[in-house]
XYZ file of C-alpha atoms in Angstrom:
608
model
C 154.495 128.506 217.653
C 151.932 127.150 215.502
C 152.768 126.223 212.178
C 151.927 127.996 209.128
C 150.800 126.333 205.818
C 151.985 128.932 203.978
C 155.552 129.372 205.073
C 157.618 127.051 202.897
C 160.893 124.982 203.718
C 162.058 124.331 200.500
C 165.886 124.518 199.654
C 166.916 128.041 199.230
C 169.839 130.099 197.981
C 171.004 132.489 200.317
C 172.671 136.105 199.973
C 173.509 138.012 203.023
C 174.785 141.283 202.350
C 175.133 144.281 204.366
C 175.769 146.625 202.234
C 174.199 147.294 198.855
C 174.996 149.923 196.416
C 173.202 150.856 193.261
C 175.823 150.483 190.263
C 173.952 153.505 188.136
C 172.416 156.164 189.257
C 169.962 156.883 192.350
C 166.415 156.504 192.246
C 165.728 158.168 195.472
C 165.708 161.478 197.347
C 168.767 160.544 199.093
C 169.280 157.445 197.552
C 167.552 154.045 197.513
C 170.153 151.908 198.064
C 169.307 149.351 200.247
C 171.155 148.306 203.412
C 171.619 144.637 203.827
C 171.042 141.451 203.550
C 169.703 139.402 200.747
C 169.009 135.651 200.382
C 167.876 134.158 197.218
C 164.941 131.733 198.073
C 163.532 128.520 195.589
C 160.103 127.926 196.684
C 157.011 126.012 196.104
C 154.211 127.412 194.706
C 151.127 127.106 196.669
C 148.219 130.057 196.349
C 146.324 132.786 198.426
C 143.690 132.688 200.498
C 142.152 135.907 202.126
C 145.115 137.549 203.865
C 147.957 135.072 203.835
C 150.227 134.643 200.563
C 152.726 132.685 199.528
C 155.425 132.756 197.527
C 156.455 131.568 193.585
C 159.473 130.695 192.279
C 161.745 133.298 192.673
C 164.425 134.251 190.409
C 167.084 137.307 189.786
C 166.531 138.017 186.826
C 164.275 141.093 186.043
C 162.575 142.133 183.139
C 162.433 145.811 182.000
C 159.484 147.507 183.731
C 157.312 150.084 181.201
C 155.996 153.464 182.222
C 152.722 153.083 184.546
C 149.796 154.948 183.356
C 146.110 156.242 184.333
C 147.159 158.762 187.016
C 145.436 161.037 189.762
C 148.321 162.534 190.769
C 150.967 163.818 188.230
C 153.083 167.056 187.191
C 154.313 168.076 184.275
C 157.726 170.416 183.380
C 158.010 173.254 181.051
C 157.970 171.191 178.117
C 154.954 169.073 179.173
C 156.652 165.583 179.791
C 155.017 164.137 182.745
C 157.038 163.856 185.665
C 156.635 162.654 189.256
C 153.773 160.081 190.717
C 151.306 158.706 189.397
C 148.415 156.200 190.462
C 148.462 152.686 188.874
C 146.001 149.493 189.624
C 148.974 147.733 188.823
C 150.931 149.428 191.980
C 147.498 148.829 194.336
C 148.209 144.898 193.200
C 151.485 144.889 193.925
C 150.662 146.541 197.114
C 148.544 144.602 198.732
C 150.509 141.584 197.821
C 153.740 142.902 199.141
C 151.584 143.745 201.839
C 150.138 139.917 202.409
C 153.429 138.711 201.522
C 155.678 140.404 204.413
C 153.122 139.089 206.766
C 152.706 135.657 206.447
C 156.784 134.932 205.628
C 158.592 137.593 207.852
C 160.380 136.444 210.775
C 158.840 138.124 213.192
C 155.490 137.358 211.969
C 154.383 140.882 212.329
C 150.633 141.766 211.387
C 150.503 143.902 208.961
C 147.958 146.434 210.507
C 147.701 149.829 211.400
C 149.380 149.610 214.386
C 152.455 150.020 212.296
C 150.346 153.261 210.516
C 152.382 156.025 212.551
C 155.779 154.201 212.502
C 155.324 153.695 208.829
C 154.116 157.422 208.564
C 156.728 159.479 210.042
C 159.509 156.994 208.317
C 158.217 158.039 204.559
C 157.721 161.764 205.568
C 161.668 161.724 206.534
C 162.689 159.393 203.574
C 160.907 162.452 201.578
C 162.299 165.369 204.140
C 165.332 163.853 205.418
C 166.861 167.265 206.100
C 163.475 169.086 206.996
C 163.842 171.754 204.963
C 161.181 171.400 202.695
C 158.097 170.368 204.399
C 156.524 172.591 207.027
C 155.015 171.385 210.030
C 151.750 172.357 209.252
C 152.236 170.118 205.857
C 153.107 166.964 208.027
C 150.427 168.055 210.900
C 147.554 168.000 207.871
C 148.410 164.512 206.229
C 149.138 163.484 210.075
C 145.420 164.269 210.448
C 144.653 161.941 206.961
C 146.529 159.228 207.320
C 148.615 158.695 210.091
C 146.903 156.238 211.840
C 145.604 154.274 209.013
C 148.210 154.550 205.543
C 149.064 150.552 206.134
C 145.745 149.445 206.573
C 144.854 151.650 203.558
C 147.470 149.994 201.531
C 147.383 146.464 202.853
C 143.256 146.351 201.886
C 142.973 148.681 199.044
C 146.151 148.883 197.267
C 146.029 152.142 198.046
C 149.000 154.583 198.608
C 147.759 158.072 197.672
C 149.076 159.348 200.785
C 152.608 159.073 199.355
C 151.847 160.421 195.909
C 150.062 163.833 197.732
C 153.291 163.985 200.130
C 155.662 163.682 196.774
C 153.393 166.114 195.054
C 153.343 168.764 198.271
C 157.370 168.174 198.278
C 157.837 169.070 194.878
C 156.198 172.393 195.598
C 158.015 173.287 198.363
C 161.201 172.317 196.377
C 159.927 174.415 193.375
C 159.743 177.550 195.966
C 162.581 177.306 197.953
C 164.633 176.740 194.319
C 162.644 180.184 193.358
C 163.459 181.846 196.566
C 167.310 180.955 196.240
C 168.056 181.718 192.517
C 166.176 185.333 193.711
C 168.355 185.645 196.896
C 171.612 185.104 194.950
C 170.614 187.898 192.739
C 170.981 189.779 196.206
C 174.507 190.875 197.313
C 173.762 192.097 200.301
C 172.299 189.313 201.826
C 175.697 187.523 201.141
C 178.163 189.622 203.522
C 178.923 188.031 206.887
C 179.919 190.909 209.799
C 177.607 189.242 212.696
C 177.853 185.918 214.216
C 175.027 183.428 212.495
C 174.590 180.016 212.618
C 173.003 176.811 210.990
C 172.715 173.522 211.849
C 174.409 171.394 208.682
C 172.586 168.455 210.183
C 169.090 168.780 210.618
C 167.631 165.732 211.365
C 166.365 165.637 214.400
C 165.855 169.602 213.927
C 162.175 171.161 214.011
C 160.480 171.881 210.857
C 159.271 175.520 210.051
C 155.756 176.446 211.098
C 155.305 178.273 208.234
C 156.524 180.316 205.043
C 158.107 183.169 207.080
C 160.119 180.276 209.374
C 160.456 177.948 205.912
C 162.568 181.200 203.823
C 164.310 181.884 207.053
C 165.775 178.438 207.323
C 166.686 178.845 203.582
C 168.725 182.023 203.630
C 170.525 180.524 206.544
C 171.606 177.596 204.641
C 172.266 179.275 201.382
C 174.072 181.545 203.231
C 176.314 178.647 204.511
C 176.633 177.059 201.260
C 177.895 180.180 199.571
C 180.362 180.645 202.689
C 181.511 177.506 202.023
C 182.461 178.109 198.225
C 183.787 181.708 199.535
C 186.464 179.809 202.049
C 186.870 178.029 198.765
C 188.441 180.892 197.370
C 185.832 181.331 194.573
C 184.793 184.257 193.238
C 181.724 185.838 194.133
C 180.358 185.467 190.133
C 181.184 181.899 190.009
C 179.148 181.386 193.478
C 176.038 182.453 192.171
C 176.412 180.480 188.856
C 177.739 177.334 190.745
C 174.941 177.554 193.716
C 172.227 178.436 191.062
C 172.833 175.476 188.981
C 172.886 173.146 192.481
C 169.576 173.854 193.114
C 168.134 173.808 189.557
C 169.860 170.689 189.270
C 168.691 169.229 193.303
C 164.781 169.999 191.905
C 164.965 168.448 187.757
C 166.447 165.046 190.094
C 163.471 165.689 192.215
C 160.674 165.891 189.199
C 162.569 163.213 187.554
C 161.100 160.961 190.265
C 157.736 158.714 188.696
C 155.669 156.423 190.266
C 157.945 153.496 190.260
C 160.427 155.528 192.650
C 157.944 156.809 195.181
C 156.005 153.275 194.943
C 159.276 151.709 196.140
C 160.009 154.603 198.709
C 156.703 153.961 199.942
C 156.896 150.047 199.955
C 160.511 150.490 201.932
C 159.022 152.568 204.505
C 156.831 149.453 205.587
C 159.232 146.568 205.276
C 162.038 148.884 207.224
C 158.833 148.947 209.873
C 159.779 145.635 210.391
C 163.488 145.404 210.379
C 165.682 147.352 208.560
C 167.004 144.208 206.298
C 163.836 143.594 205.054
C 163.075 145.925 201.305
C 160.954 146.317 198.623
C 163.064 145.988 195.015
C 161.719 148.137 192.115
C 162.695 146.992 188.641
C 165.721 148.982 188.384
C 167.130 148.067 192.098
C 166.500 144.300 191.559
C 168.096 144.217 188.576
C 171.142 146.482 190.149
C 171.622 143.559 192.842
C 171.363 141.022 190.521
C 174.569 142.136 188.589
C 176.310 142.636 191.901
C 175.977 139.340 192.409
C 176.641 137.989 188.985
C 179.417 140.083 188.608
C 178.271 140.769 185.252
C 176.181 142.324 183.000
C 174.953 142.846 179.437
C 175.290 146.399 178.099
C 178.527 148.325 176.058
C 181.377 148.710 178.695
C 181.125 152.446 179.480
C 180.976 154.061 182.900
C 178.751 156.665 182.634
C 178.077 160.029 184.355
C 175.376 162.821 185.133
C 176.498 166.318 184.441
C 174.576 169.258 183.872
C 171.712 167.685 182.497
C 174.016 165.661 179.865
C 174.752 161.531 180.389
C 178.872 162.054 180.138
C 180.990 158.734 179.018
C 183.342 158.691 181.854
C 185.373 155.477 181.256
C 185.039 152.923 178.635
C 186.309 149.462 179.458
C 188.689 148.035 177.715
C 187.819 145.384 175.036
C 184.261 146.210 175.549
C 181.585 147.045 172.934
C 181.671 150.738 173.138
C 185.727 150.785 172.587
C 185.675 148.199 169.699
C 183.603 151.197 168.151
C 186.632 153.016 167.769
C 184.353 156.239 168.149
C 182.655 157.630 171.006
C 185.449 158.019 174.147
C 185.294 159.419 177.649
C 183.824 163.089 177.912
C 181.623 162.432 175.006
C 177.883 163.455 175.844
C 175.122 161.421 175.324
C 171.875 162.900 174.098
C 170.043 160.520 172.521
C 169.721 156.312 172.929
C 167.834 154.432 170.339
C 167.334 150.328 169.943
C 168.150 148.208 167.395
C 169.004 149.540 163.790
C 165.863 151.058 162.707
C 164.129 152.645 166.717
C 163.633 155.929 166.754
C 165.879 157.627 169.356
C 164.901 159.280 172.551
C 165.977 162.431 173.991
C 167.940 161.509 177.385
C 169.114 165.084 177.859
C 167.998 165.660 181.313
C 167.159 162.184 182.418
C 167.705 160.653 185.622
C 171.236 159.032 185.152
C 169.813 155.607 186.136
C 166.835 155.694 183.390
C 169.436 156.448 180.660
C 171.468 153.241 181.790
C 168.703 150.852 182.178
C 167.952 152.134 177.876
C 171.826 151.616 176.891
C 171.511 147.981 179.035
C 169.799 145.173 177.044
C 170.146 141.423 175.767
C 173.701 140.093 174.619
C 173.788 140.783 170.913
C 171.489 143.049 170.911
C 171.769 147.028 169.022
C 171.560 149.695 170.738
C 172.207 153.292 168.814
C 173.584 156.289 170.452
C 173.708 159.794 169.422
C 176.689 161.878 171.362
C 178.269 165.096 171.062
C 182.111 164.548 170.956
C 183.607 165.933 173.984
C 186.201 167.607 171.855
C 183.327 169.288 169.391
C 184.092 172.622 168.616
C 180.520 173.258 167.897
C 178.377 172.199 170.368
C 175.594 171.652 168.015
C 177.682 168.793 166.211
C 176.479 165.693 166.761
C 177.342 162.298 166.036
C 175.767 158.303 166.592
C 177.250 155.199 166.801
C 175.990 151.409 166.446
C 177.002 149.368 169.500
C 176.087 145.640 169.728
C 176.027 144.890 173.552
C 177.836 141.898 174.902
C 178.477 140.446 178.626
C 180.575 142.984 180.627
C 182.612 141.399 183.690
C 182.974 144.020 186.994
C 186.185 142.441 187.609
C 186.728 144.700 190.543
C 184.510 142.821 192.512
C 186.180 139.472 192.189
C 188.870 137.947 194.488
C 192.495 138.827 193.549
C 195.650 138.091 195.163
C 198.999 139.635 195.602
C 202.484 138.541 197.173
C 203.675 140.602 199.709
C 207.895 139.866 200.302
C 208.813 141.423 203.735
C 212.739 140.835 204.677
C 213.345 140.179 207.786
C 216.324 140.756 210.401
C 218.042 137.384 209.924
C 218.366 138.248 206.197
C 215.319 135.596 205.644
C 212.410 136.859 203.253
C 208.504 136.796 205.143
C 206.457 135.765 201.739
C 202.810 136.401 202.572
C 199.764 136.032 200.518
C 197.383 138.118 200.401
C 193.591 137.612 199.349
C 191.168 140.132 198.834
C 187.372 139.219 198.475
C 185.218 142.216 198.291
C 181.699 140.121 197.976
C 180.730 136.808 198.580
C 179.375 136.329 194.539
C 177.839 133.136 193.173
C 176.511 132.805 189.302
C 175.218 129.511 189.259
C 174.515 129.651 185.273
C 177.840 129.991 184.346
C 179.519 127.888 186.887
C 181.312 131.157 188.736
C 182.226 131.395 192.577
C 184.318 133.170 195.302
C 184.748 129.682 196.692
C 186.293 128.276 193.189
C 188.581 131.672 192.594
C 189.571 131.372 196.358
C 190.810 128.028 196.107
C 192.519 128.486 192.878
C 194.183 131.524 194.073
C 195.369 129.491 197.210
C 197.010 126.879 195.097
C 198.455 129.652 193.270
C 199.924 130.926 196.598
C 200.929 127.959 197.959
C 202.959 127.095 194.791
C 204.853 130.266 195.255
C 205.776 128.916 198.834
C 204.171 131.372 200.810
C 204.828 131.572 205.136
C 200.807 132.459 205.534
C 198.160 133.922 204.080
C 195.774 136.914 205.136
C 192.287 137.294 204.141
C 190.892 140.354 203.691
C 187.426 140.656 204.160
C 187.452 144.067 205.118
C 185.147 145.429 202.797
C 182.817 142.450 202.142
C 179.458 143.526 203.273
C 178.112 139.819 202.723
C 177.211 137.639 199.801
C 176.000 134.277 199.264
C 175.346 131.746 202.305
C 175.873 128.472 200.372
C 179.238 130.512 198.940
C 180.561 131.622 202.824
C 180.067 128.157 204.035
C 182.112 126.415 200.968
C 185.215 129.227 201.644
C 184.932 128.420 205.226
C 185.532 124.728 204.401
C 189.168 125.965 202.115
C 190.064 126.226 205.482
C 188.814 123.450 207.880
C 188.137 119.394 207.378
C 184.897 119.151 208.203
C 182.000 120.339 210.691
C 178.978 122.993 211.273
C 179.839 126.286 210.119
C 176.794 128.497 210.679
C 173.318 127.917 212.260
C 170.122 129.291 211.057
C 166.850 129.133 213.007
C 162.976 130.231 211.264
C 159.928 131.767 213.078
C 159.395 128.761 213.794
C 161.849 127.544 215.715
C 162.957 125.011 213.293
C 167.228 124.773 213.316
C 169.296 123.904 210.771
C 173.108 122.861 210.950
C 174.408 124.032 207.752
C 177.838 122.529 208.197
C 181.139 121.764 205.279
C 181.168 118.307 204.709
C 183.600 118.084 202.157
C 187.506 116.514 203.839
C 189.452 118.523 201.354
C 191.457 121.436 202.740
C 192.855 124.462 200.032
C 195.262 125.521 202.460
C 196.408 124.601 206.252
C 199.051 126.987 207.315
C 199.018 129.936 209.283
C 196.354 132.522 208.471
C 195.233 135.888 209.273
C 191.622 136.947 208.520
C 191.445 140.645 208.482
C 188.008 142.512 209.242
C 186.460 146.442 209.691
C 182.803 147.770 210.322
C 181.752 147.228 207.281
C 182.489 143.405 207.019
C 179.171 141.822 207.572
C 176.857 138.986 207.467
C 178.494 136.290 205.547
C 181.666 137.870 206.313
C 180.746 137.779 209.576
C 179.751 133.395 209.397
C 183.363 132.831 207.719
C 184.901 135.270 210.608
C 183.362 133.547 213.410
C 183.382 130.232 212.335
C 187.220 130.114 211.440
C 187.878 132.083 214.818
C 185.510 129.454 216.558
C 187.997 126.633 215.071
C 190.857 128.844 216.141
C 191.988 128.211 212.419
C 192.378 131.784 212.033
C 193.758 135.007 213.912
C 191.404 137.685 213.358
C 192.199 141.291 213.139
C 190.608 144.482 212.533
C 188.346 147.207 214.391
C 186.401 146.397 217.510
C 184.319 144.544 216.057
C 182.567 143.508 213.005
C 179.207 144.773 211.466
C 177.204 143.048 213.650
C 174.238 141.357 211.971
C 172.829 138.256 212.513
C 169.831 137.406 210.268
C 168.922 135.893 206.798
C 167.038 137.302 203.880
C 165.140 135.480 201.364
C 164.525 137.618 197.715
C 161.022 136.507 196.148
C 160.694 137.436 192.459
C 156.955 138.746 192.593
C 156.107 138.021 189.013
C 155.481 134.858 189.464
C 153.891 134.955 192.704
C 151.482 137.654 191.848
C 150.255 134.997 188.352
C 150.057 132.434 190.473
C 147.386 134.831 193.222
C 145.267 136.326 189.978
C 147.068 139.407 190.382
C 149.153 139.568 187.384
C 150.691 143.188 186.145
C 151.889 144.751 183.163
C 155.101 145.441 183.471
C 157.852 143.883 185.982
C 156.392 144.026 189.812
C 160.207 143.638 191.168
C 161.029 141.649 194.038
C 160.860 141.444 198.124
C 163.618 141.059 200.302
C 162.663 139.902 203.847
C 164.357 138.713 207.067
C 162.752 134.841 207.451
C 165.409 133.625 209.291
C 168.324 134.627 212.124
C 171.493 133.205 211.921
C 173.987 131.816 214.791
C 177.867 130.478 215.228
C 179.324 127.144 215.094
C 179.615 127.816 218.464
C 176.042 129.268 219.623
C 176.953 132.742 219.745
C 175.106 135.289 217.982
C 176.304 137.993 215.730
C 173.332 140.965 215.916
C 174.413 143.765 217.080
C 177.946 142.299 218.447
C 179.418 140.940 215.406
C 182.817 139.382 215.478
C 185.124 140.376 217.743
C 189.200 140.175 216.418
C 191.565 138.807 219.131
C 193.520 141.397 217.318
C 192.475 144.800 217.477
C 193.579 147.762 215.532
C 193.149 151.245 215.664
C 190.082 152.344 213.126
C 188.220 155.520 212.692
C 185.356 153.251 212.081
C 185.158 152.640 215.636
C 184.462 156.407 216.173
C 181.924 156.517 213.513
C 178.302 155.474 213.152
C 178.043 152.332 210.732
């Protein structure tokens, strides 16, 4: 393969995870959390030259984002606050450099043309429709006509992605009808008594969409008709149905108009990079900053686990010794209506805002103000209301970390079976402050080992990946020395990345437990200790079963250093550059580990 100047081979950081969940909030239709695999890249700078781009220096940390502005295509609610998509000549820049940049550094060196156009198509119009139940055929047969066979070329050139704003706007409408249609139906008895045989397809998608109106409120009586059967096998009463259905779909269409241009812009942006491979994402502000704190374990903010209910932002849980309970006021089932920063900023209304949008206010720098203003959940009067001054500090999601228990089995011959047992949900790394799974893993093996235990399991179970650098230094707790994982590029360069370090944590007998849903770097410490045979593996059938390697590029810096800077934080790009193999050879895409052990799992029956 011929070499490309742009591509860089620079030291990186790696994260490979498989599973990635958004800690606040959805910003999606369904959801946009991501699926997979990250890897943290340091890179040299270099420039752009007609179509090919290069990267910056990438970093996790994100900077708040600010409302876009200047837009074509926009709605407003009852009270006249804009909602939904707008246009931006920020979000055409980011665009086309996203665009560029998934090009030149992608694995699979994929042009970014419009042969990818009706892929890319029908993947936004069911990110939008997942269910089709909102858009009619003739909706997706007229923007077929528009843009099917050109959206990425448009986008790629021109920045341009007003094909996704018209499909959001068109969705909201159909949402805003079919919520119409089913707060009038429930006023309806009648239509709610079930003497024939019906039925409706819960999943629909791979179902046809209606061909018009008639077929659309057909399709929605049938499945409000199911959902209130549902809450009637329930044992509810009738009354309650109406009030409980009613406020589903009032509440299904405010998340919808919630949506702004940020959200579709990285709905959009997803539906090309998944054209590619479905580890490879587009980050908006929020998201990036989400995955960051996964990995850090940390964040800055007031310690309260927060809620979405009926409109309101409901304290669920405050942690303890955090910010919000040193307040000694506000407590779980208070309501949140108002957030406002430092001691003199005017508050803003957050009743009815997206869950997620509230957080990212409350979230801020360490020793920092941020003001509330809450009703009390035990209020009397509902019109009381109260604020508090919180000064946010560094909160620690301890239930991400490793932790490890004793288990004391007796046996037969009166002798006690003392096992250890280590549980590592995530593969985490904060080089900043010095943190590791590598360093808590070793410490809790000497802790272990000091209360004389016969073995040890690990339990990686529910680790859908981490950091690379982090899964080869626990592999080596483990083993003397030697390769542990090889990676190979696009361009056929391979790299050994092996434990060089003598020093083993622990050498007795150990049991490395896995599921579906351990992954990626999971999968490198599974197969390299089985490939040792330093460890019996057990679990489901077989692992995840993914064998590549993402790089994250901050695009702020990227986008300075190509004359394209923004206003307000572009995010960041996830994309596969790299696939990954065993000490041995073997690959794990599509296969993943396989336990010499193998237990009985409902995973194995499910899709994963």
């Amino acid at each position: 393969m011929k070499s490309n100047p742009f591509r860089t081979n620079s030291i990186r950081r790696p994260y490979l995870t498989a599973t990635f969940a958004i800690l606040a909030g959805s910003v999606s239709i369904a959801s946009l959390i991501s699926g997979a695999a990250c890897e943290s890249a340091s890179t040299k700078t270099v420039g752009f030259t007609g179509d090919t781009i290069v990267t910056g220096d990438p970093r996790l940390q994100v900077a708040a984002r600010g409302q876009v502005a200047n837009g074509t295509v926009a709605t407003t609610n009852r009270d006249g606050v804009r909602t939904g998509a707008v246009s931006s000549e920020d979000d055409a820049k980011i665009a086309k450099i996203t665009s560029r940049l998934l090009e030149s550094n992608h694995y699979a060196q994929v042009p970014i043309n419009d042969d990818l156009s009706p892929k890319v198509f029908d993947a936004f119009v069911d990110t939008l429709d997942p269910q089709r139940v909102f858009f009619l055929q003739t909706d997706v047969d007229a923007f077929s006509t528009d843009y099917r066979d050109k959206i990425v070329g448009l986008t790629k050139q021109q920045g341009d992605f007003t094909a996704a704003q018209k499909m959001y706007a068109l969705l909201l409408k159909r949402a805003e009808e079919q919520t119409q249609y089913a707060n009038a139906l429930l006023k309806t008895p009648a239509a709610f008594t079930f003497t024939g045989n019906d039925t409706y397809t819960v999943n629909r998608e791979k179902a046809t969409r209606p061909n018009n109106a008639t077929e659309a409120q057909a399709l929605w009586k049938q499945r409000l008709r199911y959902e209130f059967l549902q809450e009637k096998l329930a044992k509810e009463k009738p009354a309650d149905i109406v009030k409980t259905l009613s406020r589903r779909y009032d509440r299904s269409l405010r998340s919808l108009r919630e949506l702004d241009s940020d959200d579709i812009f990285e709905l959009y942006m997803n539906s090309i990079a998944h054209a590619l491979d479905p580890h490879t994402d587009y980050f908006g502000k929020a998201t990036a900053e989400t995955f960051a704190i996964s990995m850090r374990l940390s964040l800055f903010g007031i310690g309260a686990t927060l809620r979405s209910e009926d409109g309101y932002t409901v304290i669920e849980d405050i942690k303890p010794g955090s910010p919000a309970q040193k307040t000694k006021k506000i407590k779980a089932g208070d309501k949140i209506v108002g957030v406002a920063q430092g001691k003199a900023g005017e508050f803003v209304d957050v009743v009815d805002m997206k869950l997620n949008r509230v957080v990212e206010q409350i979230r801020g720098e360490k020793g920092s103000i941020v003001r509330l203003k809450y009703i009390p959940g035990d209020a009397a009067d509902p019109s009381v209301r109260e604020e508090v001054v919180i000064v946010r500090d560094e909160i620690k999601l301890e239930e991400s970390e490793a932790k490890a228990r004793l288990i004391v089995q007796p046996q037969p011959d009166g002798k006690a079976l003392r096992l250890g047992v280590i549980d590592l949900p995530l593969f985490y790394q904060d080089p900043e402050k010095g943190k590791s799974c590598s360093a808590d893993v070793a410490l809790l093996l000497e802790k272990l080992k000091q209360q004389k235990v016969d073995g040890v399991i690990l339990d990686l179970r529910r680790n859908g990946g981490g950091s690379l650098p982090e899964a080869i230094k626990l592999t080596g707790l483990f083993i003397k020395t030697g390769p542990v994982v090889q990676v190979r590029d696009a361009e056929n360069n391979i790299r050994v990345n092996e434990d060089k370090d003598p020093a083993v944590a622990y050498n007795g007998p150990l049991v490395l437990l896995t599921s579906r849903n351990s992954a990626s770097a999971s999968e490198i410490v599974a197969g390299a200790l089985q490939d040792y045979g330093r460890a019996v593996v057990v679990g489901d059938s077989s692992s995840f079963g993914k064998g590549t390697v993402q790089a994250v590029y901050d695009l702020g810096p990227i986008m300075e250093q190509n004359s394209a800077s923004v206003a307000d934080d572009p995010g960041q790009l996830k994309l596969t550059i790299q696939k990954f193999y065993r000490a041995s050879g073997a690959s794990t895409q599509l296969k993943g580990v396989v336990p010499e052990v193998v237990l009985p799992s409902i995973f194995d029956a499910l899709k994963v």
